[in-house]
Amino acid sequence: VIAGYAVGQTQEPITPIQPPKQINLGMSELGKKLFFDPRLSKSGFISCNSCHNLSMGGSDNLQTSIGDKWQQGPINSPTVLNSSLNLAQFWDGRAADLKEQAGGPIANPGEMAFSHTLAVDLLGSIPAYQREFKQVFGKDKVDIDQVTLAIAEFEKTLVTPNARFDQWLLGKQDALSKDELDGYKLFKESGCVGCHNGEAVGGNSFQKMGLVEPYKGNEKAEGRSAVTGKDADRFNYKVPTLRNVELTYPYFHDGAANTLTEAVDVMGRIQLGKKFTQDENAKIVAFLKTLTGDQPSFQLPILPPSADNTPRPTPFK
Amino acid sequence: VIAGYAVGQTQEPITPIQPPKQINLGMSELGKKLFFDPRLSKSGFISCNSCHNLSMGGSDNLQTSIGDKWQQGPINSPTVLNSSLNLAQFWDGRAADLKEQAGGPIANPGEMAFSHTLAVDLLGSIPAYQREFKQVFGKDKVDIDQVTLAIAEFEKTLVTPNARFDQWLLGKQDALSKDELDGYKLFKESGCVGCHNGEAVGGNSFQKMGLVEPYKGNEKAEGRSAVTGKDADRFNYKVPTLRNVELTYPYFHDGAANTLTEAVDVMGRIQLGKKFTQDENAKIVAFLKTLTGDQPSFQLPILPPSADNTPRPTPFK
Ligand code: HEC
Ligand code: HEC
Ligand code: HEC
Ligand code: HEC
Ligand SMILES: [Ca+2]
Ligand SMILES: [Ca+2]
């Protein structure tokens, strides 16, 4: 035997979450403040954390999000936890990475309804931000690139290591119960791991929603074809991570499944043509709950106050 | 001289903030979770922290708050920092204490738009909350009394000691600059301390807004007379704390003053019949900024997930 082999399950299709690497701490601390700062929205009320609440698994637990002026969003808010591991961002993958993604919601009229120019002017008018940006980026003027870089750097820290499943992968035999292990076996043998695999248990491919049987959901969304223009990509979505899936209800891009039991049942039927028994379903759900890792752990950020000349929010205009 | 006299300014009308006393830690940890939990609102989107953002001085920095369905609130959101020191809660003092207050917003259709019964049922359906309530209160069933007690206990911890002004009060001579000290002298000698005094620099009396000259603001609000029914109490408001006033813009019950400069100018004119010079105003503002104390410092709370049978929020109904 190769030394160390026995300590872990090295042949599994799921691999343990690694701690974040090469984080620029100053940049990520700044990004954390920005992530929590509702002044990046027109109303002064909505921050990234409003829809990706880090107290609640990095999503809002709503079917579709609430944006500026209580607008109903078109799609379910995915978790930002472990989103650095995704092959691309958004359900349809239209943003290449976290930096590209972070510019979107600020200027999206249905989300934060602000603009990049307004956001940059606002931040530049706040003395403590101005100083912090200068310290981190060495430039005299705040620009949107710095804003999205800092937010992305913070998001890179939002990985969730140490799930019970990872402890098991790393050799702690008693980390999982028999039912949970049975559930994992079913998850592998039924073919779920074909799409949900790797470090994030998903996030690394686009797949058709409704492979065996069409999905009867909110069919306004087109999926990946909206990006590629290819008909073959219709109803293809980025396979979501199943890390912390216990916390990110409701499920699917339209938030139509309220419970894991329902989501597992749908997946079995429409992706694999398989109807799980109640007992099988419960075991898979038990396994999925072992994927909940250490949640973000940091002090509530304290935001620097606006100055007299900082533009004020206009929530009702 | 009495031993210890020389270490501090014991004759001042403002006294240092004391650290919180006799906190039930288990209860306040539970209350912290509830304070951050948007599931106490109909929409699942609005928590106490939405309008009393502890990252931003315990208020929302909006002229008037945004409630359920983006309803515009009638009045400016006061800070929850040091609110335990208030003689009563709300601008008109209609709640006797923090416990009585905490029941209000949950059931207020313009704020969280939920009900006490729904809130209690919801919390009781979440296993980890159920356990935590039982551990803290020793009862099998969650009730609204426990909810408001826990929130109030957490709010008691939200005092902000160690402001530069308090350091000066406690004997650190160089804690304040000459301008700041001049500002304090003006604040005392002009008569501001008549209403803004004590540990919270306010919060301990109701006073007429517009004592010398009528206030031209949003006169829909009646002030204290709405509670007492007495005509003499018309336009009387609880004197707000000036602790952390640098962070709690905009100012006054109607949020009409955007800057401290403006608020100080208005106060001088309509409460004291005094028009401050620019230089005097700037010194008073400099003094007021020395009242910013240590902000709440704790880990972002992680909320327990809903169970399958937990009622789901209905933001768009
Ligand atoms: C009003 C709600 C709302 C706000 C505010 C918001 N988001 Fe999102 N976010 C969403 C929704 C909904 C999606 C999915 C959109 C889609 O896929 O088409 C999303 C997607 C994402 C993703 C992609 C995750 C994935 O797995 O594909 C990231 C990362 C993200 N948001 C980060 C942020 C950041 C950073 C901010 C603040 C600058 C922010 N969001 C503000 C609702 C919101
Ligand atoms: C052919 C690829 C594929 C297979 C096989 C597959 N899935 Fe999925 N899974 C997806 C895609 C794509 C989505 C997102 C679909 C959507 O939201 O419209 C998804 C979504 C999910 C979700 C919801 C996650 C969330 O956050 O919304 C769960 C839970 C899930 N899958 C579990 C399973 C289980 C359990 C199996 C096996 C029974 C399985 N999947 C098999 C591709 C697959
Ligand atoms: C939608 C916005 C909003 C929400 C949500 C909200 N509040 Fe308030 N809060 C206000 C406003 C506005 C006032 C002032 C009302 C008045 O004086 O008439 C206030 C007053 C208070 C006060 C009195 C402070 C003082 O100095 O008089 C306390 C304490 C308080 N809220 C705590 C809470 C708690 C605890 C919750 C959650 C259970 C909460 N609030 C939810 C907006 C809100
Ligand atoms: C006669 C009592 C009285 C005197 C004297 C007085 N104030 Fe006030 N102060 C109040 C009341 C009452 C309010 C709240 C009024 C409202 O919001 O409608 C207030 C509000 C304020 C505010 C806004 C606080 C907030 O959070 O909205 C500031 C700042 C302030 N006072 C500073 C001063 C200064 C400086 C002086 C002296 C120049 C002064 N006050 C004198 C009673 C007084
Ligand atoms: Ca979800
Ligand atoms: Ca205010």
CSV table of N, CA, C and O in Angstrom, one decimal, chain A residues 36 38-39 43 45-46 50 54-56 61-62 64-70 72 246-247 249 258-259 261 295-303 305-306 308 312-313 315-316, chain B residues 36 38-39 43 45-46 50 54-56 61-62 64-70 72 246-247 249 258-259 261 295-303 305-306 308 312-313 315-316:
chain,number,residue,atom,x,y,z
A,36,PHE,N,-21.6,43.9,2.0
A,36,PHE,CA,-22.6,44.2,3.0
A,36,PHE,C,-23.1,45.6,2.8
A,36,PHE,O,-24.0,46.0,3.6
A,38,PRO,N,-25.3,48.5,1.5
A,38,PRO,CA,-26.5,48.8,0.7
A,38,PRO,C,-26.4,50.1,0.0
A,38,PRO,O,-27.3,50.3,-0.9
A,39,ARG,N,-25.4,50.9,0.2
A,39,ARG,CA,-25.2,52.1,-0.5
A,39,ARG,C,-24.8,51.8,-2.0
A,39,ARG,O,-24.8,52.7,-2.8
A,43,SER,N,-31.5,52.4,-3.8
A,43,SER,CA,-32.4,52.7,-2.6
A,43,SER,C,-31.6,52.8,-1.3
A,43,SER,O,-32.2,53.2,-0.3
A,45,PHE,N,-30.9,50.3,0.3
A,45,PHE,CA,-31.5,49.3,1.2
A,45,PHE,C,-31.0,47.9,0.8
A,45,PHE,O,-31.1,47.0,1.6
A,46,ILE,N,-30.5,47.7,-0.4
A,46,ILE,CA,-30.2,46.4,-0.9
A,46,ILE,C,-28.7,46.2,-1.1
A,46,ILE,O,-28.1,46.9,-1.9
A,50,SER,N,-28.3,41.0,0.9
A,50,SER,CA,-29.7,40.9,0.9
A,50,SER,C,-30.2,39.7,0.2
A,50,SER,O,-31.1,39.0,0.6
A,54,LEU,N,-25.4,35.7,4.0
A,54,LEU,CA,-24.4,34.7,4.6
A,54,LEU,C,-24.8,34.2,5.9
A,54,LEU,O,-24.1,33.2,6.4
A,55,SER,N,-25.8,34.7,6.5
A,55,SER,CA,-26.4,34.0,7.7
A,55,SER,C,-27.3,32.8,7.3
A,55,SER,O,-27.7,32.1,8.2
A,56,MET,N,-27.6,32.7,6.0
A,56,MET,CA,-28.6,31.7,5.6
A,56,MET,C,-28.1,30.9,4.4
A,56,MET,O,-28.8,30.7,3.5
A,61,ASN,N,-33.3,32.3,0.2
A,61,ASN,CA,-34.4,31.3,0.6
A,61,ASN,C,-35.8,31.8,0.1
A,61,ASN,O,-36.8,31.4,0.7
A,62,LEU,N,-35.8,32.5,-1.0
A,62,LEU,CA,-37.0,32.9,-1.7
A,62,LEU,C,-37.1,32.2,-3.0
A,62,LEU,O,-36.1,31.8,-3.6
A,64,THR,N,-38.1,33.4,-6.0
A,64,THR,CA,-37.3,34.4,-6.8
A,64,THR,C,-37.0,35.6,-5.9
A,64,THR,O,-37.8,35.9,-5.0
A,65,SER,N,-36.0,36.3,-6.2
A,65,SER,CA,-35.5,37.4,-5.4
A,65,SER,C,-36.4,38.6,-5.4
A,65,SER,O,-37.2,38.8,-6.3
A,66,ILE,N,-36.2,39.5,-4.4
A,66,ILE,CA,-36.8,40.8,-4.3
A,66,ILE,C,-35.8,41.8,-4.7
A,66,ILE,O,-34.7,41.9,-4.0
A,67,GLY,N,-36.0,42.6,-5.7
A,67,GLY,CA,-35.1,43.6,-6.1
A,67,GLY,C,-35.6,45.0,-5.8
A,67,GLY,O,-36.6,45.2,-5.1
A,68,ASP,N,-34.9,46.0,-6.3
A,68,ASP,CA,-35.3,47.4,-6.1
A,68,ASP,C,-36.8,47.6,-6.3
A,68,ASP,O,-37.4,47.1,-7.2
A,69,LYS,N,-37.4,48.4,-5.4
A,69,LYS,CA,-38.9,48.7,-5.4
A,69,LYS,C,-39.7,47.4,-5.3
A,69,LYS,O,-40.8,47.4,-5.8
A,70,TRP,N,-39.1,46.4,-4.7
A,70,TRP,CA,-39.8,45.1,-4.5
A,70,TRP,C,-40.2,44.4,-5.8
A,70,TRP,O,-41.1,43.6,-5.9
A,72,GLN,N,-40.1,41.6,-8.5
A,72,GLN,CA,-39.9,40.2,-8.4
A,72,GLN,C,-38.9,39.7,-9.5
A,72,GLN,O,-39.1,40.0,-10.7
A,246,GLU,N,-28.7,21.8,2.0
A,246,GLU,CA,-29.6,21.8,3.1
A,246,GLU,C,-30.1,23.2,3.4
A,246,GLU,O,-31.2,23.4,3.9
A,247,LEU,N,-29.2,24.2,3.1
A,247,LEU,CA,-29.5,25.6,3.4
A,247,LEU,C,-30.1,26.4,2.3
A,247,LEU,O,-30.5,27.5,2.5
A,249,TYR,N,-32.6,26.0,0.0
A,249,TYR,CA,-34.0,25.8,-0.4
A,249,TYR,C,-34.5,27.2,-0.8
A,249,TYR,O,-34.1,28.2,-0.3
A,258,ASN,N,-39.8,23.0,-3.0
A,258,ASN,CA,-39.6,23.5,-1.7
A,258,ASN,C,-38.7,22.7,-0.8
A,258,ASN,O,-38.1,23.3,0.2
A,259,THR,N,-38.6,21.4,-1.0
A,259,THR,CA,-37.9,20.6,-0.1
A,259,THR,C,-36.9,19.7,-0.9
A,259,THR,O,-37.0,19.5,-2.1
A,261,THR,N,-36.5,16.6,-0.5
A,261,THR,CA,-37.3,15.4,-0.9
A,261,THR,C,-37.9,15.5,-2.3
A,261,THR,O,-37.7,14.6,-3.1
A,295,GLN,N,-19.7,27.3,7.9
A,295,GLN,CA,-20.2,28.5,7.3
A,295,GLN,C,-19.2,29.6,7.6
A,295,GLN,O,-18.4,29.6,8.5
A,296,PRO,N,-19.4,30.7,6.7
A,296,PRO,CA,-18.5,31.8,6.9
A,296,PRO,C,-18.4,32.3,8.3
A,296,PRO,O,-19.5,32.4,9.0
A,297,SER,N,-17.2,32.6,8.8
A,297,SER,CA,-17.1,32.9,10.2
A,297,SER,C,-16.2,34.2,10.3
A,297,SER,O,-15.0,34.1,10.2
A,298,PHE,N,-16.9,35.3,10.5
A,298,PHE,CA,-16.1,36.5,10.6
A,298,PHE,C,-17.0,37.5,11.4
A,298,PHE,O,-18.2,37.4,11.5
A,299,GLN,N,-16.3,38.6,11.8
A,299,GLN,CA,-17.0,39.7,12.5
A,299,GLN,C,-18.0,40.4,11.6
A,299,GLN,O,-17.6,40.6,10.4
A,300,LEU,N,-19.1,40.8,12.1
A,300,LEU,CA,-20.0,41.6,11.3
A,300,LEU,C,-19.2,42.9,10.9
A,300,LEU,O,-18.6,43.5,11.7
A,301,PRO,N,-19.1,43.1,9.5
A,301,PRO,CA,-18.3,44.3,9.2
A,301,PRO,C,-19.0,45.6,9.6
A,301,PRO,O,-20.2,45.7,9.5
A,302,ILE,N,-18.2,46.6,10.0
A,302,ILE,CA,-18.7,47.9,10.3
A,302,ILE,C,-18.4,48.8,9.1
A,302,ILE,O,-17.2,48.9,8.7
A,303,LEU,N,-19.4,49.5,8.6
A,303,LEU,CA,-19.2,50.3,7.4
A,303,LEU,C,-18.9,51.7,7.7
A,303,LEU,O,-19.4,52.3,8.7
A,305,PRO,N,-19.1,55.7,7.7
A,305,PRO,CA,-20.2,56.6,7.4
A,305,PRO,C,-20.1,57.4,6.2
A,305,PRO,O,-18.9,57.7,5.8
A,306,SER,N,-21.2,57.8,5.5
A,306,SER,CA,-21.2,58.7,4.4
A,306,SER,C,-20.7,60.1,4.9
A,306,SER,O,-20.8,60.4,6.1
A,308,ASP,N,-20.8,64.4,4.3
A,308,ASP,CA,-21.8,65.4,4.0
A,308,ASP,C,-22.2,65.4,2.5
A,308,ASP,O,-23.3,65.6,2.1
A,312,ARG,N,-27.2,60.9,-1.4
A,312,ARG,CA,-28.1,60.1,-0.6
A,312,ARG,C,-28.9,59.2,-1.4
A,312,ARG,O,-29.2,59.4,-2.6
A,313,PRO,N,-29.3,58.1,-0.9
A,313,PRO,CA,-30.2,57.1,-1.6
A,313,PRO,C,-31.5,57.7,-2.0
A,313,PRO,O,-32.0,58.6,-1.3
A,315,PRO,N,-34.8,55.9,-2.5
A,315,PRO,CA,-35.6,54.6,-2.6
A,315,PRO,C,-37.0,54.8,-3.2
A,315,PRO,O,-37.6,53.9,-3.8
A,316,PHE,N,-37.6,56.0,-3.1
A,316,PHE,CA,-38.9,56.2,-3.5
A,316,PHE,C,-39.1,57.0,-4.8
A,316,PHE,O,-40.1,57.5,-5.1
B,36,PHE,N,-31.5,39.1,13.4
B,36,PHE,CA,-31.0,39.0,12.0
B,36,PHE,C,-31.9,38.1,11.1
B,36,PHE,O,-31.6,37.9,9.9
B,38,PRO,N,-34.8,37.2,8.8
B,38,PRO,CA,-35.9,37.8,8.0
B,38,PRO,C,-37.1,36.9,7.9
B,38,PRO,O,-38.2,37.3,7.5
B,39,ARG,N,-37.0,35.7,8.5
B,39,ARG,CA,-38.2,34.8,8.5
B,39,ARG,C,-39.3,35.3,9.5
B,39,ARG,O,-40.4,34.9,9.5
B,43,SER,N,-42.5,38.5,4.2
B,43,SER,CA,-41.8,38.3,2.9
B,43,SER,C,-40.6,37.4,3.0
B,43,SER,O,-40.0,37.0,2.0
B,45,PHE,N,-37.8,38.6,3.9
B,45,PHE,CA,-36.8,39.5,3.3
B,45,PHE,C,-36.3,40.5,4.4
B,45,PHE,O,-35.2,41.1,4.2
B,46,ILE,N,-37.2,40.8,5.3
B,46,ILE,CA,-36.9,42.0,6.2
B,46,ILE,C,-36.7,41.5,7.6
B,46,ILE,O,-37.6,40.8,8.2
B,50,SER,N,-32.6,44.9,9.0
B,50,SER,CA,-32.8,45.7,7.7
B,50,SER,C,-32.9,47.2,8.0
B,50,SER,O,-32.4,48.0,7.2
B,54,LEU,N,-26.8,47.0,12.0
B,54,LEU,CA,-25.7,47.1,13.0
B,54,LEU,C,-24.3,47.3,12.3
B,54,LEU,O,-23.3,47.6,13.0
B,55,SER,N,-24.3,47.2,11.0
B,55,SER,CA,-23.1,47.6,10.2
B,55,SER,C,-23.0,49.1,10.0
B,55,SER,O,-22.0,49.6,9.6
B,56,MET,N,-24.1,49.7,10.2
B,56,MET,CA,-24.3,51.2,9.9
B,56,MET,C,-24.8,52.0,11.1
B,56,MET,O,-25.7,52.8,10.9
B,61,ASN,N,-30.2,54.7,7.7
B,61,ASN,CA,-29.6,55.9,7.0
B,61,ASN,C,-30.6,56.3,5.9
B,61,ASN,O,-30.1,56.8,4.9
B,62,LEU,N,-31.8,56.0,6.0
B,62,LEU,CA,-32.8,56.5,5.1
B,62,LEU,C,-33.7,57.5,5.7
B,62,LEU,O,-33.8,57.6,7.0
B,64,THR,N,-37.0,57.9,5.6
B,64,THR,CA,-38.0,57.1,6.3
B,64,THR,C,-37.8,55.6,5.8
B,64,THR,O,-37.3,55.4,4.7
B,65,SER,N,-38.2,54.7,6.6
B,65,SER,CA,-37.8,53.3,6.3
B,65,SER,C,-38.6,52.7,5.2
B,65,SER,O,-39.6,53.2,4.8
B,66,ILE,N,-38.1,51.6,4.7
B,66,ILE,CA,-38.7,50.7,3.7
B,66,ILE,C,-39.3,49.5,4.4
B,66,ILE,O,-38.5,48.8,5.0
B,67,GLY,N,-40.6,49.3,4.3
B,67,GLY,CA,-41.2,48.2,4.9
B,67,GLY,C,-41.7,47.1,3.9
B,67,GLY,O,-41.4,47.2,2.7
B,68,ASP,N,-42.5,46.2,4.3
B,68,ASP,CA,-43.0,45.1,3.5
B,68,ASP,C,-43.6,45.7,2.2
B,68,ASP,O,-44.3,46.7,2.2
B,69,LYS,N,-43.3,45.1,1.1
B,69,LYS,CA,-43.7,45.5,-0.3
B,69,LYS,C,-43.2,46.9,-0.6
B,69,LYS,O,-43.9,47.6,-1.4
B,70,TRP,N,-42.1,47.3,0.0
B,70,TRP,CA,-41.5,48.6,-0.3
B,70,TRP,C,-42.4,49.8,0.2
B,70,TRP,O,-42.3,50.9,-0.4
B,72,GLN,N,-43.4,52.9,2.1
B,72,GLN,CA,-42.6,54.0,2.7
B,72,GLN,C,-43.1,54.3,4.2
B,72,GLN,O,-44.3,54.5,4.4
B,246,GLU,N,-22.9,60.6,14.6
B,246,GLU,CA,-22.1,60.7,13.3
B,246,GLU,C,-22.6,59.6,12.3
B,246,GLU,O,-22.5,59.8,11.1
B,247,LEU,N,-23.1,58.5,12.8
B,247,LEU,CA,-23.5,57.4,12.0
B,247,LEU,C,-25.0,57.3,11.7
B,247,LEU,O,-25.4,56.5,10.8
B,249,TYR,N,-27.3,59.6,10.5
B,249,TYR,CA,-27.9,60.5,9.5
B,249,TYR,C,-29.0,59.7,8.7
B,249,TYR,O,-28.8,58.5,8.6
B,258,ASN,N,-30.0,66.4,6.5
B,258,ASN,CA,-29.1,65.4,5.9
B,258,ASN,C,-27.8,65.4,6.6
B,258,ASN,O,-27.1,64.3,6.6
B,259,THR,N,-27.4,66.5,7.2
B,259,THR,CA,-26.0,66.5,7.8
B,259,THR,C,-26.1,67.0,9.3
B,259,THR,O,-27.1,67.7,9.7
B,261,THR,N,-24.2,69.3,10.4
B,261,THR,CA,-24.2,70.8,10.3
B,261,THR,C,-25.6,71.4,10.3
B,261,THR,O,-25.9,72.4,11.0
B,295,GLN,N,-18.3,50.0,18.2
B,295,GLN,CA,-19.5,49.4,17.5
B,295,GLN,C,-19.7,48.0,17.9
B,295,GLN,O,-18.7,47.3,18.3
B,296,PRO,N,-20.9,47.4,17.8
B,296,PRO,CA,-21.1,46.0,18.1
B,296,PRO,C,-20.0,45.1,17.4
B,296,PRO,O,-19.7,45.3,16.3
B,297,SER,N,-19.5,44.2,18.2
B,297,SER,CA,-18.4,43.4,17.7
B,297,SER,C,-18.7,41.9,18.0
B,297,SER,O,-18.6,41.5,19.1
B,298,PHE,N,-19.2,41.2,17.0
B,298,PHE,CA,-19.5,39.8,17.1
B,298,PHE,C,-19.5,39.1,15.8
B,298,PHE,O,-19.6,39.8,14.7
B,299,GLN,N,-19.5,37.8,15.8
B,299,GLN,CA,-19.5,37.0,14.6
B,299,GLN,C,-20.9,37.2,13.9
B,299,GLN,O,-21.9,37.2,14.6
B,300,LEU,N,-20.9,37.2,12.6
B,300,LEU,CA,-22.1,37.2,11.9
B,300,LEU,C,-22.9,35.9,12.3
B,300,LEU,O,-22.4,34.8,12.3
B,301,PRO,N,-24.1,36.1,12.8
B,301,PRO,CA,-24.8,34.9,13.3
B,301,PRO,C,-25.2,34.0,12.1
B,301,PRO,O,-25.6,34.5,11.0
B,302,ILE,N,-25.2,32.7,12.3
B,302,ILE,CA,-25.6,31.7,11.3
B,302,ILE,C,-26.9,31.2,11.8
B,302,ILE,O,-27.1,30.8,12.9
B,303,LEU,N,-27.9,31.3,10.9
B,303,LEU,CA,-29.3,31.0,11.3
B,303,LEU,C,-29.6,29.5,10.9
B,303,LEU,O,-29.1,29.0,9.9
B,305,PRO,N,-31.5,26.3,9.5
B,305,PRO,CA,-32.4,26.2,8.3
B,305,PRO,C,-33.8,25.9,8.7
B,305,PRO,O,-34.1,25.2,9.7
B,306,SER,N,-34.7,26.3,7.8
B,306,SER,CA,-36.1,25.9,7.9
B,306,SER,C,-36.3,24.4,7.7
B,306,SER,O,-35.4,23.8,7.1
B,308,ASP,N,-38.8,21.0,6.5
B,308,ASP,CA,-39.7,20.9,5.3
B,308,ASP,C,-41.1,21.5,5.6
B,308,ASP,O,-41.8,22.0,4.7
B,312,ARG,N,-43.5,28.8,4.3
B,312,ARG,CA,-42.6,29.5,3.4
B,312,ARG,C,-43.1,31.0,3.3
B,312,ARG,O,-44.3,31.3,3.5
B,313,PRO,N,-42.1,31.9,3.1
B,313,PRO,CA,-42.5,33.3,3.0
B,313,PRO,C,-43.4,33.6,1.8
B,313,PRO,O,-43.3,32.8,0.8
B,315,PRO,N,-43.7,36.8,-0.3
B,315,PRO,CA,-43.4,38.2,-0.5
B,315,PRO,C,-44.3,38.9,-1.5
B,315,PRO,O,-44.4,40.1,-1.5
B,316,PHE,N,-44.8,38.1,-2.4
B,316,PHE,CA,-45.6,38.8,-3.5
B,316,PHE,C,-47.1,38.5,-3.4
B,316,PHE,O,-47.8,38.7,-4.4
